[in-house]
Short mmCIF file of C-alpha atoms and ligand atoms in Angstrom, two decimals:
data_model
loop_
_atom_site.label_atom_id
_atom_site.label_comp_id
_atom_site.label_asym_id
_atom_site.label_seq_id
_atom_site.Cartn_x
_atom_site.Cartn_y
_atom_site.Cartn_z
CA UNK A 1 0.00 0.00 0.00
CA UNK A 2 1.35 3.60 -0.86
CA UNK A 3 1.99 5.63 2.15
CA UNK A 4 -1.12 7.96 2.90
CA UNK A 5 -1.24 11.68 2.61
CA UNK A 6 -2.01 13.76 5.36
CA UNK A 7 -5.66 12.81 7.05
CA UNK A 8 -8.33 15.33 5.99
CA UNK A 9 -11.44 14.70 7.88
CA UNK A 10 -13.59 15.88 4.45
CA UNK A 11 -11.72 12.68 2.84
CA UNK A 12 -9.54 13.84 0.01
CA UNK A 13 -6.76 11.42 1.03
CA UNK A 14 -8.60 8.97 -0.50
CA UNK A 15 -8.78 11.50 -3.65
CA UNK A 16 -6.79 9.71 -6.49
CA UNK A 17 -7.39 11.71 -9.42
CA UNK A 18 -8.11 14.35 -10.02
CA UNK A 19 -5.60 16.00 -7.45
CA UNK A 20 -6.99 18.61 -5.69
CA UNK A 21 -10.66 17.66 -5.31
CA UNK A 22 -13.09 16.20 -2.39
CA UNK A 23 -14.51 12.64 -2.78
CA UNK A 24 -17.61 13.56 -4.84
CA UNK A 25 -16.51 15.64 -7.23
CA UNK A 26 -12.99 12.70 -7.65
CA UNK A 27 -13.44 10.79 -10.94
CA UNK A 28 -11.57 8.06 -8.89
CA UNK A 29 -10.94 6.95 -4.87
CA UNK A 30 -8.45 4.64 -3.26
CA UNK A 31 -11.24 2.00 -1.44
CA UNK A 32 -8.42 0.14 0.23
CA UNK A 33 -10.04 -1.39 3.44
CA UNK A 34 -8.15 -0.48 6.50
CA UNK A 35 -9.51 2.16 8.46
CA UNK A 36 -7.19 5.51 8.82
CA UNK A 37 -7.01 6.98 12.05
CA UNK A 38 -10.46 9.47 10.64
CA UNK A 39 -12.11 6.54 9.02
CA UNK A 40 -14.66 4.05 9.99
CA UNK A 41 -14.31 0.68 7.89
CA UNK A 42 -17.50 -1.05 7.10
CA UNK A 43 -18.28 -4.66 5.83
CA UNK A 44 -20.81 -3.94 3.31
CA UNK A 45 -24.20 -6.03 3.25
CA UNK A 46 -26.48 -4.09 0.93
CA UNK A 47 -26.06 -1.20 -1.20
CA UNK A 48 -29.08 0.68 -1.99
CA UNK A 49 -29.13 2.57 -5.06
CA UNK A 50 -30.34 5.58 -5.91
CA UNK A 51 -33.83 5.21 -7.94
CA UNK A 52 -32.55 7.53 -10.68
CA UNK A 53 -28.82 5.70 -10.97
CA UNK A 54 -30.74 2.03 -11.17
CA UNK A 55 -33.34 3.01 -13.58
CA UNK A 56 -30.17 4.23 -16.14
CA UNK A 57 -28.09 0.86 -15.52
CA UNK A 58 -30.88 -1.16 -15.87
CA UNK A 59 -32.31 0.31 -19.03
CA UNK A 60 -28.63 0.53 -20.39
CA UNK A 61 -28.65 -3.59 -19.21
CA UNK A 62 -31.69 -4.43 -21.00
CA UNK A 63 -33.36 -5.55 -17.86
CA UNK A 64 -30.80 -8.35 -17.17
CA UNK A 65 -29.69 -9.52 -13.89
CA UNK A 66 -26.15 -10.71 -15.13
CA UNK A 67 -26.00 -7.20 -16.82
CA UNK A 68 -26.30 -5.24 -14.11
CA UNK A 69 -24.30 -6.79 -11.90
CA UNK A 70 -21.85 -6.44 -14.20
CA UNK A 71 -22.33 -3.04 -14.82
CA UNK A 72 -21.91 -2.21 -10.80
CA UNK A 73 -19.02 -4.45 -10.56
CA UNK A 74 -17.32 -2.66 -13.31
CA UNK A 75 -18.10 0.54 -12.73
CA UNK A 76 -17.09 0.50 -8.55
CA UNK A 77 -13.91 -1.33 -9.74
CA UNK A 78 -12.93 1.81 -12.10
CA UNK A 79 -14.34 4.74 -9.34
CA UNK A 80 -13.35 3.24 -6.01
CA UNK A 81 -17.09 4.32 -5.66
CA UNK A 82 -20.77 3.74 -6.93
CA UNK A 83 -20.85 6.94 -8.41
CA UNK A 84 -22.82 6.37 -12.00
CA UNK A 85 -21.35 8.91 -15.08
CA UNK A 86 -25.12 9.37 -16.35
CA UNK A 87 -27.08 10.14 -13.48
CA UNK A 88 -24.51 11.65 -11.47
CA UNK A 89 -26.07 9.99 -8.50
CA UNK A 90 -25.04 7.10 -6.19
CA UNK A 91 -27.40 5.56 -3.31
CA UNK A 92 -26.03 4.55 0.20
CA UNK A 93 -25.61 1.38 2.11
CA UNK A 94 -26.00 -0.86 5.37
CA UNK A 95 -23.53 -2.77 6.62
CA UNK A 96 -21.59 -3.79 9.95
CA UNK A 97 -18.47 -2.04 11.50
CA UNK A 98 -15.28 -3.64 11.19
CA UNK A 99 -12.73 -1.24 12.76
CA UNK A 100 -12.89 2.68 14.13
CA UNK A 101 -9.90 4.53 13.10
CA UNK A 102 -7.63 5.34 16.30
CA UNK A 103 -8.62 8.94 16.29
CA UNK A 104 -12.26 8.35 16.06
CA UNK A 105 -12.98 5.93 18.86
CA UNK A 106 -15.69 6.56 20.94
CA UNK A 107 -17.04 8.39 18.32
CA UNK A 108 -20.53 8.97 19.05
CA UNK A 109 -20.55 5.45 20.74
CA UNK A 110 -19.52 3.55 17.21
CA UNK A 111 -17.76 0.39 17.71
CA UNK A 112 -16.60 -3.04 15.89
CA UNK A 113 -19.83 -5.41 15.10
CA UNK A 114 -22.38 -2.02 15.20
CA UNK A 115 -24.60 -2.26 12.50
CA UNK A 116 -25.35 1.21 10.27
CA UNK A 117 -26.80 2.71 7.42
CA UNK A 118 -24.59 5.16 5.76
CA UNK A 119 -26.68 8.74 4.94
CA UNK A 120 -23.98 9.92 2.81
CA UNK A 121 -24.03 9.26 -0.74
CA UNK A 122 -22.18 6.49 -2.31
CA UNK A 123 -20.87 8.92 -4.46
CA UNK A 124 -18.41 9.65 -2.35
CA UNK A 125 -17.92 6.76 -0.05
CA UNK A 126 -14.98 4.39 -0.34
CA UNK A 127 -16.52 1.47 -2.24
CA UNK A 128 -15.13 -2.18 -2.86
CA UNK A 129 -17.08 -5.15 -3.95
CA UNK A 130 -15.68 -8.95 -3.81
CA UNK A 131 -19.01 -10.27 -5.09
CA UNK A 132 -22.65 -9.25 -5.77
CA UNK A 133 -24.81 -12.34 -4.62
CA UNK A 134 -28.46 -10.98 -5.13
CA UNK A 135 -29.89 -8.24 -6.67
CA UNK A 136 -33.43 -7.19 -6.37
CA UNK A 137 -34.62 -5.64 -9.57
CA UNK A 138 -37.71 -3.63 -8.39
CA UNK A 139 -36.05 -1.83 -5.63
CA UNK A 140 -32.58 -1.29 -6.30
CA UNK A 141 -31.33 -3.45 -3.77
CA UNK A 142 -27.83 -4.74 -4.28
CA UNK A 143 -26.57 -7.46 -1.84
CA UNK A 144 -22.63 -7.76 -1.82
CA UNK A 145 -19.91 -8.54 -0.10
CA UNK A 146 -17.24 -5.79 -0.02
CA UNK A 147 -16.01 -2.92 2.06
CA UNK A 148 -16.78 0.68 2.52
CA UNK A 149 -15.46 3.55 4.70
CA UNK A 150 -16.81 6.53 6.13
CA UNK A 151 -14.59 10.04 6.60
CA UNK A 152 -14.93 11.71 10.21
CA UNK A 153 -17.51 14.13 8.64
CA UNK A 154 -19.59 11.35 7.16
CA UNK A 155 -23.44 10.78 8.78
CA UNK A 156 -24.70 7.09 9.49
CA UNK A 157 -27.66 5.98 11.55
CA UNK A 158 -27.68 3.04 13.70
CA UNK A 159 -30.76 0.47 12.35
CA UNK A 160 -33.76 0.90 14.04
CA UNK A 161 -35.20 -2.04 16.04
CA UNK A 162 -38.61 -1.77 15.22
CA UNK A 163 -38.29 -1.89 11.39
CA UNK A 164 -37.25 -4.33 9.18
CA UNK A 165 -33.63 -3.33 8.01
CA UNK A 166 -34.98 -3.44 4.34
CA UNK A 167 -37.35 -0.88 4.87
CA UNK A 168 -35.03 1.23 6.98
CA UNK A 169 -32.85 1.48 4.03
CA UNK A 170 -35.50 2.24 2.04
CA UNK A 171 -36.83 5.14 4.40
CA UNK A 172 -33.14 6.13 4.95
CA UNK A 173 -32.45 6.44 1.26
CA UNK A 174 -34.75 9.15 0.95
CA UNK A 175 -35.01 10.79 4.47
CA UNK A 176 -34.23 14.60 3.17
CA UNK A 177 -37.15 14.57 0.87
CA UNK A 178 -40.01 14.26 4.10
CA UNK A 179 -38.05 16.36 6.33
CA UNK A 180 -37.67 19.23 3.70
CA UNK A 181 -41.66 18.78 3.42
CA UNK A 182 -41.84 19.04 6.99
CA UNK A 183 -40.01 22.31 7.07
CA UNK A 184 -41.50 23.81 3.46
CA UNK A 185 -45.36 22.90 4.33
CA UNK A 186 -47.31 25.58 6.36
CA UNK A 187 -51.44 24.71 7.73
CA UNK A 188 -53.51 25.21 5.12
CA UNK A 189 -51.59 24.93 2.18
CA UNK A 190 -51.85 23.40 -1.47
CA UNK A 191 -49.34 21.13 -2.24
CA UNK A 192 -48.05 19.15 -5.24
CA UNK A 193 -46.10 15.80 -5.41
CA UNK A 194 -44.91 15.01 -8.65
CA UNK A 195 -43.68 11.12 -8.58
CA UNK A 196 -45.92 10.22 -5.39
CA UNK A 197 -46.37 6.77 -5.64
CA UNK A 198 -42.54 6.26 -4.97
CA UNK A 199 -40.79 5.73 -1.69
CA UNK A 200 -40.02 9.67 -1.46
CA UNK A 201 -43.23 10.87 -2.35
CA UNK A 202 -45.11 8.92 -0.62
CA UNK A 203 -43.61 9.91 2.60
CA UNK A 204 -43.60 13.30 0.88
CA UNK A 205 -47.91 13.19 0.94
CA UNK A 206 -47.83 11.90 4.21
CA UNK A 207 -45.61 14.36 5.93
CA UNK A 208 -47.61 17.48 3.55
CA UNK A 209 -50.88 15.75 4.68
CA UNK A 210 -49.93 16.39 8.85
CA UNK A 211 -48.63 19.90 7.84
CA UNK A 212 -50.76 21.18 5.91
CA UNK A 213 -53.67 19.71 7.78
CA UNK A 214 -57.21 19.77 6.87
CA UNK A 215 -58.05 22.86 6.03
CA UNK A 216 -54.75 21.82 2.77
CA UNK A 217 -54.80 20.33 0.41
CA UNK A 218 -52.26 17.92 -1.63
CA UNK A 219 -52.35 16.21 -5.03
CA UNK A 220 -50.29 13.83 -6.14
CA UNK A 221 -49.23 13.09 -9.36
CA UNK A 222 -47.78 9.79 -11.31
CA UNK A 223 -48.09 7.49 -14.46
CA UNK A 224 -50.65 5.09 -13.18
CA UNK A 225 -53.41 5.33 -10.60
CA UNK A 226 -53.96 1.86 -10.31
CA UNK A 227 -50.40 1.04 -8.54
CA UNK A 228 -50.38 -0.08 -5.21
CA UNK A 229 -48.84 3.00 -4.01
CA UNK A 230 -51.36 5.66 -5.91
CA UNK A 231 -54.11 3.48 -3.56
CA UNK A 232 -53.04 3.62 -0.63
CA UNK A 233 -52.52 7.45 -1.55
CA UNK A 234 -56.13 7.86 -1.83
CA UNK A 235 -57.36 5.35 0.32
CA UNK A 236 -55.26 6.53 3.30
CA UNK A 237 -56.23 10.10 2.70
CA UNK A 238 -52.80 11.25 2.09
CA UNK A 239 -53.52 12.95 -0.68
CA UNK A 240 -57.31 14.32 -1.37
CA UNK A 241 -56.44 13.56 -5.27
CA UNK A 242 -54.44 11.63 -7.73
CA UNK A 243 -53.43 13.00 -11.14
CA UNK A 244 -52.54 9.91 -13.51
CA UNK A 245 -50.33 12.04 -15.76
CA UNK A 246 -46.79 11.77 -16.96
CA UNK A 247 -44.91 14.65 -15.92
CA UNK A 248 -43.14 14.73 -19.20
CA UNK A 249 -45.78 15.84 -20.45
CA UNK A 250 -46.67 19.72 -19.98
CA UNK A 251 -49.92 19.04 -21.91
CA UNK A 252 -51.43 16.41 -19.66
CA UNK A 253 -50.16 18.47 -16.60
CA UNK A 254 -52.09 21.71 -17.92
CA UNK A 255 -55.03 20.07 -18.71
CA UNK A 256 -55.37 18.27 -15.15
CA UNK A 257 -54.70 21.51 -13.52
CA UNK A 258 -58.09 23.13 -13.21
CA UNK A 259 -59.92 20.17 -11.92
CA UNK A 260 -56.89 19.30 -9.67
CA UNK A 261 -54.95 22.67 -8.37
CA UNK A 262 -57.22 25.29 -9.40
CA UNK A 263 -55.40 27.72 -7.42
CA UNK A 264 -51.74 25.95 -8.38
CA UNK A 265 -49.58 24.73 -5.89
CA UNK A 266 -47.59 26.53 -2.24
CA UNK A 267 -45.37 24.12 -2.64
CA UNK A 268 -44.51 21.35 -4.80
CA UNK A 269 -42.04 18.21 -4.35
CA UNK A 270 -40.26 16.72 -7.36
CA UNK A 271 -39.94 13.22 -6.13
CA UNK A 272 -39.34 11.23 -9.98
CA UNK A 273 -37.01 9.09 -11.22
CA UNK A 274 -36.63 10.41 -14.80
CA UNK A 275 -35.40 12.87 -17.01
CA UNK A 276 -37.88 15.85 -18.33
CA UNK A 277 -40.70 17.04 -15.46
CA UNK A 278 -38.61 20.28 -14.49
CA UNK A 279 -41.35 22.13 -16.27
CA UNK A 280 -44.10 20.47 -14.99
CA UNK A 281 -43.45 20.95 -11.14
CA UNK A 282 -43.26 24.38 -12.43
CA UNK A 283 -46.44 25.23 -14.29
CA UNK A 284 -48.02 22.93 -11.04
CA UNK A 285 -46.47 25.60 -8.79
CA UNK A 286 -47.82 29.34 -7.69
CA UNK A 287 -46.00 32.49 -7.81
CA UNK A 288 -44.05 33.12 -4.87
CA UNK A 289 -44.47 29.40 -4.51
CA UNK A 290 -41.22 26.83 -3.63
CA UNK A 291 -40.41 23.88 -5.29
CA UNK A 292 -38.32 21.06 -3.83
CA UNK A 293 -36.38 19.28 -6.57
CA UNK A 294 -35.47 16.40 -4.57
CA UNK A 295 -35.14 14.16 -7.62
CA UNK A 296 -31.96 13.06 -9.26
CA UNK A 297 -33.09 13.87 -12.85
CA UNK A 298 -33.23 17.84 -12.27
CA UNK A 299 -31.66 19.72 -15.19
CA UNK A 300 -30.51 22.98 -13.06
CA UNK A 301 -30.51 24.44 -16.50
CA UNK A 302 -34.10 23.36 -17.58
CA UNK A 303 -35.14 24.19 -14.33
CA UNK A 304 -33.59 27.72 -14.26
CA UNK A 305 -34.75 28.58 -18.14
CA UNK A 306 -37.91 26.45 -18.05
CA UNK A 307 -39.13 29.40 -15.20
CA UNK A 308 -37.82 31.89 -17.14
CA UNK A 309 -39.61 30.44 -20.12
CA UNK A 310 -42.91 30.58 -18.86
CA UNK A 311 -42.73 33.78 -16.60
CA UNK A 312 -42.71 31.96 -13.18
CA UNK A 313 -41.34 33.58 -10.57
CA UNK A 314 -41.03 30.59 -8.25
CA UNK A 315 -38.46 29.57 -5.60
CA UNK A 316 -36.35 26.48 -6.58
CA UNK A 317 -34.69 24.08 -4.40
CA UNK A 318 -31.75 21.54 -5.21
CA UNK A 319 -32.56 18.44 -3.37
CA UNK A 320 -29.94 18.50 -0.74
CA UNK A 321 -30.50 15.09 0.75
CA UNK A 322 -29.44 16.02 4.44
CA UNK A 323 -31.48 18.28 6.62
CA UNK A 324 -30.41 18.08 10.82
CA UNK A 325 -32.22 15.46 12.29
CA UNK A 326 -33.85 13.68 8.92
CA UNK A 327 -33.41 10.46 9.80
CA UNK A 328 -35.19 10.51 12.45
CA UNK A 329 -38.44 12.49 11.29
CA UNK A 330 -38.52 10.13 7.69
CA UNK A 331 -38.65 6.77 10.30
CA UNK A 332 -41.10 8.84 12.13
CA UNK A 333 -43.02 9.40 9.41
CA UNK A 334 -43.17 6.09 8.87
CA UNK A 335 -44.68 4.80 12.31
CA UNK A 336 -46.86 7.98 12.98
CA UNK A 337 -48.64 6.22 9.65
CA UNK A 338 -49.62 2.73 10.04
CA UNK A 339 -51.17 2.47 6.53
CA UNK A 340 -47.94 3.77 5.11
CA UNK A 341 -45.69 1.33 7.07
CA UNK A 342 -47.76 -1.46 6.51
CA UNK A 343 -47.14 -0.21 2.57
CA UNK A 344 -43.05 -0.44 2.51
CA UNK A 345 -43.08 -3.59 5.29
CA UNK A 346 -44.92 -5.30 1.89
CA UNK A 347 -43.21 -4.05 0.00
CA UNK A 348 -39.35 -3.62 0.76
CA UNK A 349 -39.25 -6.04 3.58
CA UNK A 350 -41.35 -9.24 1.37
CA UNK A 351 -39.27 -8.58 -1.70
CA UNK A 352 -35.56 -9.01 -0.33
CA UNK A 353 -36.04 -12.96 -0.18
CA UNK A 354 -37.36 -12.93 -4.25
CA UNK A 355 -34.34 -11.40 -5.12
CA UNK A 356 -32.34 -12.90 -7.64
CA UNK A 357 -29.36 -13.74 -7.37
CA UNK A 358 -26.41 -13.27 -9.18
CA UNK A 359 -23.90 -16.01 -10.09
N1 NAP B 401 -31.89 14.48 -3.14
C1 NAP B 401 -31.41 13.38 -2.61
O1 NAP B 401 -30.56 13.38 -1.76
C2 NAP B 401 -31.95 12.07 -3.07
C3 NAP B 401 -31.79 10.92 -2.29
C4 NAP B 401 -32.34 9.72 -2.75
C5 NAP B 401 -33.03 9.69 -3.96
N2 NAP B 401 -33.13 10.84 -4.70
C6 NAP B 401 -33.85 10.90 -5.98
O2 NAP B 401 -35.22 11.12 -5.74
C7 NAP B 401 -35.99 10.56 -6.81
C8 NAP B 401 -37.05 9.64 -6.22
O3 NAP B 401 -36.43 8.57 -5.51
P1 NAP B 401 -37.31 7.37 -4.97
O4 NAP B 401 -36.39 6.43 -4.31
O5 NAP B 401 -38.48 7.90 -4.26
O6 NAP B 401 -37.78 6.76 -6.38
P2 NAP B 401 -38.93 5.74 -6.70
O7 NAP B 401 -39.39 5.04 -5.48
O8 NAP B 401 -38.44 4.93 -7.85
O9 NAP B 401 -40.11 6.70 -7.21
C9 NAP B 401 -40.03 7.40 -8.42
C10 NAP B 401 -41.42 7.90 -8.72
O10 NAP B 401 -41.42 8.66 -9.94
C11 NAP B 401 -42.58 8.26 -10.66
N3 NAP B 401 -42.44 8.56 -12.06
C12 NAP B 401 -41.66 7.93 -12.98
N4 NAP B 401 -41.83 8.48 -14.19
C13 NAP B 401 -42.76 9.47 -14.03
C14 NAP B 401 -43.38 10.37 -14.91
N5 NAP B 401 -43.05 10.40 -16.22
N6 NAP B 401 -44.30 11.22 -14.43
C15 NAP B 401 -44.63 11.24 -13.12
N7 NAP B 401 -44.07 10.39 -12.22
C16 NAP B 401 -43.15 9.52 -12.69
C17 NAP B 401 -42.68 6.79 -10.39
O11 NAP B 401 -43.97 6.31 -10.77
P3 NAP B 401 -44.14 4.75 -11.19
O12 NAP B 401 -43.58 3.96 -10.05
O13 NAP B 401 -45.60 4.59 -11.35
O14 NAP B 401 -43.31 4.59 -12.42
C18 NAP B 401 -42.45 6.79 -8.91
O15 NAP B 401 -43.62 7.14 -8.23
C19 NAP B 401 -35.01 9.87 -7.72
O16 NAP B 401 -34.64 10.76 -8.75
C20 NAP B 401 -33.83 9.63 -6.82
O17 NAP B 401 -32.68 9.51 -7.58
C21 NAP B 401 -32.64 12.02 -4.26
#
């Protein structure tokens, strides 16, 4: 192993090119697992990816199992990360502590055998994978063996005991998008979810249903009504309506908004997976109004003109994932909502065992 630089608690000794840059913005990082004196080394169990990162590798896979995995496999073995070229994007993981760097023990409590969830993105985490043994194609659930480390700076959360760890992770992976509601929403406000039926915006609808209360008022929008998750939008009362409409597609949205948002959106959350809505949160969205692009797909650039485009003087928000204490108020979403938990138990926690797995 080469001798290591000096420690920087941001992580840019594990920077190997370009010089001079932090871990996300690297093109490549040293994931050699031993744990620095700043670092916390983690044997890796899952890897969750980012909705926006799978969709690309599995539509650039053609849907194959084999594919993918060798898609990941290559592409962590060239980055020292899961940091995909397309999206940008990355995802996080859950594993088990193997060793606190000498300076860091007693951080927080963290010790050997302590099982986390990393809330920092994978695109900058440390990232080495022996073997991929399952994969489970409808969540983006990768199970491997490898090794990852955190920097001093980096967030985790210890697993909850009440949840499965499955659904944790899923809850985890998107924690910033109901805690940014939570803070965004005021009491009687109209709000829009685009992409609601997904793990961010349904939490999304639930959190904007408590704050904005009944005197609000939230629609959500998405391809199909008929999924499980549009239901249990409407049948929970999460949302008072459900616009089946592609957000691609300005048209649809413009025609659905007199029935739906006659008065357009406070605030709307951009919770999709693809490329192409910018507009559409948008033209859903009041003057003076704020809209969260928590998805991965934001164009800043369509965003930014798309407003200009159509005269909309609207405040936009990049998606930061982290917001103090948003672990903790996405798994409280989660069991303040029975309906809701029930929802992702089905659905993240009975899936793992289907997964396929990957020879
Ligand atoms: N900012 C951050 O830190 C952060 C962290 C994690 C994830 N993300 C990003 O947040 C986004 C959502 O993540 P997630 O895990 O909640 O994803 P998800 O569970 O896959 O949900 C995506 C949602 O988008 C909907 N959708 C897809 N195409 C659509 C269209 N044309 N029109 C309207 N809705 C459409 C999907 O509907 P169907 O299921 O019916 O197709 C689904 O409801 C992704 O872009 C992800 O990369 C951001």
């Amino acid at each position: 192993m080469k001798p290591i630089r000096k420690l920087c608690s941001l992580g840019s000794h594990r920077v190997l090119e370009p010089a001079g840059v932090l871990p996300q913005v690297a093109r490549k990082l040293d994931a050699t697992p031993v744990a620095h004196a700043n670092e916390i080394l983690c044997d890796v169990e899952a890897l969750n990816i980012d909705s926006a990162s799978f969709r690309q590798i599995v539509e650039a896979s053609d849907g194959d199992v084999a594919r993918v995995a060798a898609h990941v496999l290559a592409l962590v073995a060239d980055r020292g990360k899961h940091h995909n070229p397309v999206t940008g994007s990355g995802g996080m993981f859950v594993g088990r502590v193997r060793a606190v760097g000498a300076g860091l023990t007693g951080h927080a409590g963290l010790k050997a055998g302590d099982r986390i969830a990393s809330l920092v993105s994978l695109t900058l985490t440390p990232l080495r994978i022996d073997a991929i043994d399952r994969i489970d194609m409808a969540t983006g659930r990768i199970w491997i063996r490898g090794t990852a480390v955190l920097f001093e700076t980096g967030l985790y959360a210890a697993l909850p005991d009440d949840l499965p760890d499955d659904v944790a992770l899923a809850v985890l992976d998107v924690a910033g998008a109901p805690a940014q509601v939570r803070r965004l929403v005021l009491p009687g406000q109209t709000v829009a979810v685009v992409g609601a039926d997904g793990k961010s915006g349904l939490l999304a609808c639930a959190q904007a249903r408590e704050r904005a209360g009944p005197a609000g008022r939230v629609v959500g929008i998405g391809p199909d009504r008929a999924t499980a998750g549009a239901r249990l939008l409407v049948d929970a009362g999460y949302v008072d309506t459900f616009v089946e409409a592609d957000a691609r597609d300005v048209f649809a949205i413009l025609a659905a908004i007199p029935d739906a948002l006659p008065e357009l959106a406070d605030v709307t959350i951009s919770c999709v997976n693809v490329p192409g809505t910018e507009l559409s949160s948008i033209l859903l969205t009041k003057d003076r109004g704020t809209i969260y692009f928590f998805s991965m797909s934001t164009s800043f650039t369509a965003a930014a003109l798309g407003a200009e485009g159509v005269g909309k003087d609207v405040t936009m928000m990049v998606g930061n994932g982290y917001a103090k204490g948003h672990a903790a108020t996405a798994l409280q979403t989660l069991r303040d909502n029975p309906p809701l938990r029930r929802y992702f138990i089905e659905r993240f926690a009975a899936t793992a065992p289907a997964a396929t797995p990957v020879s």
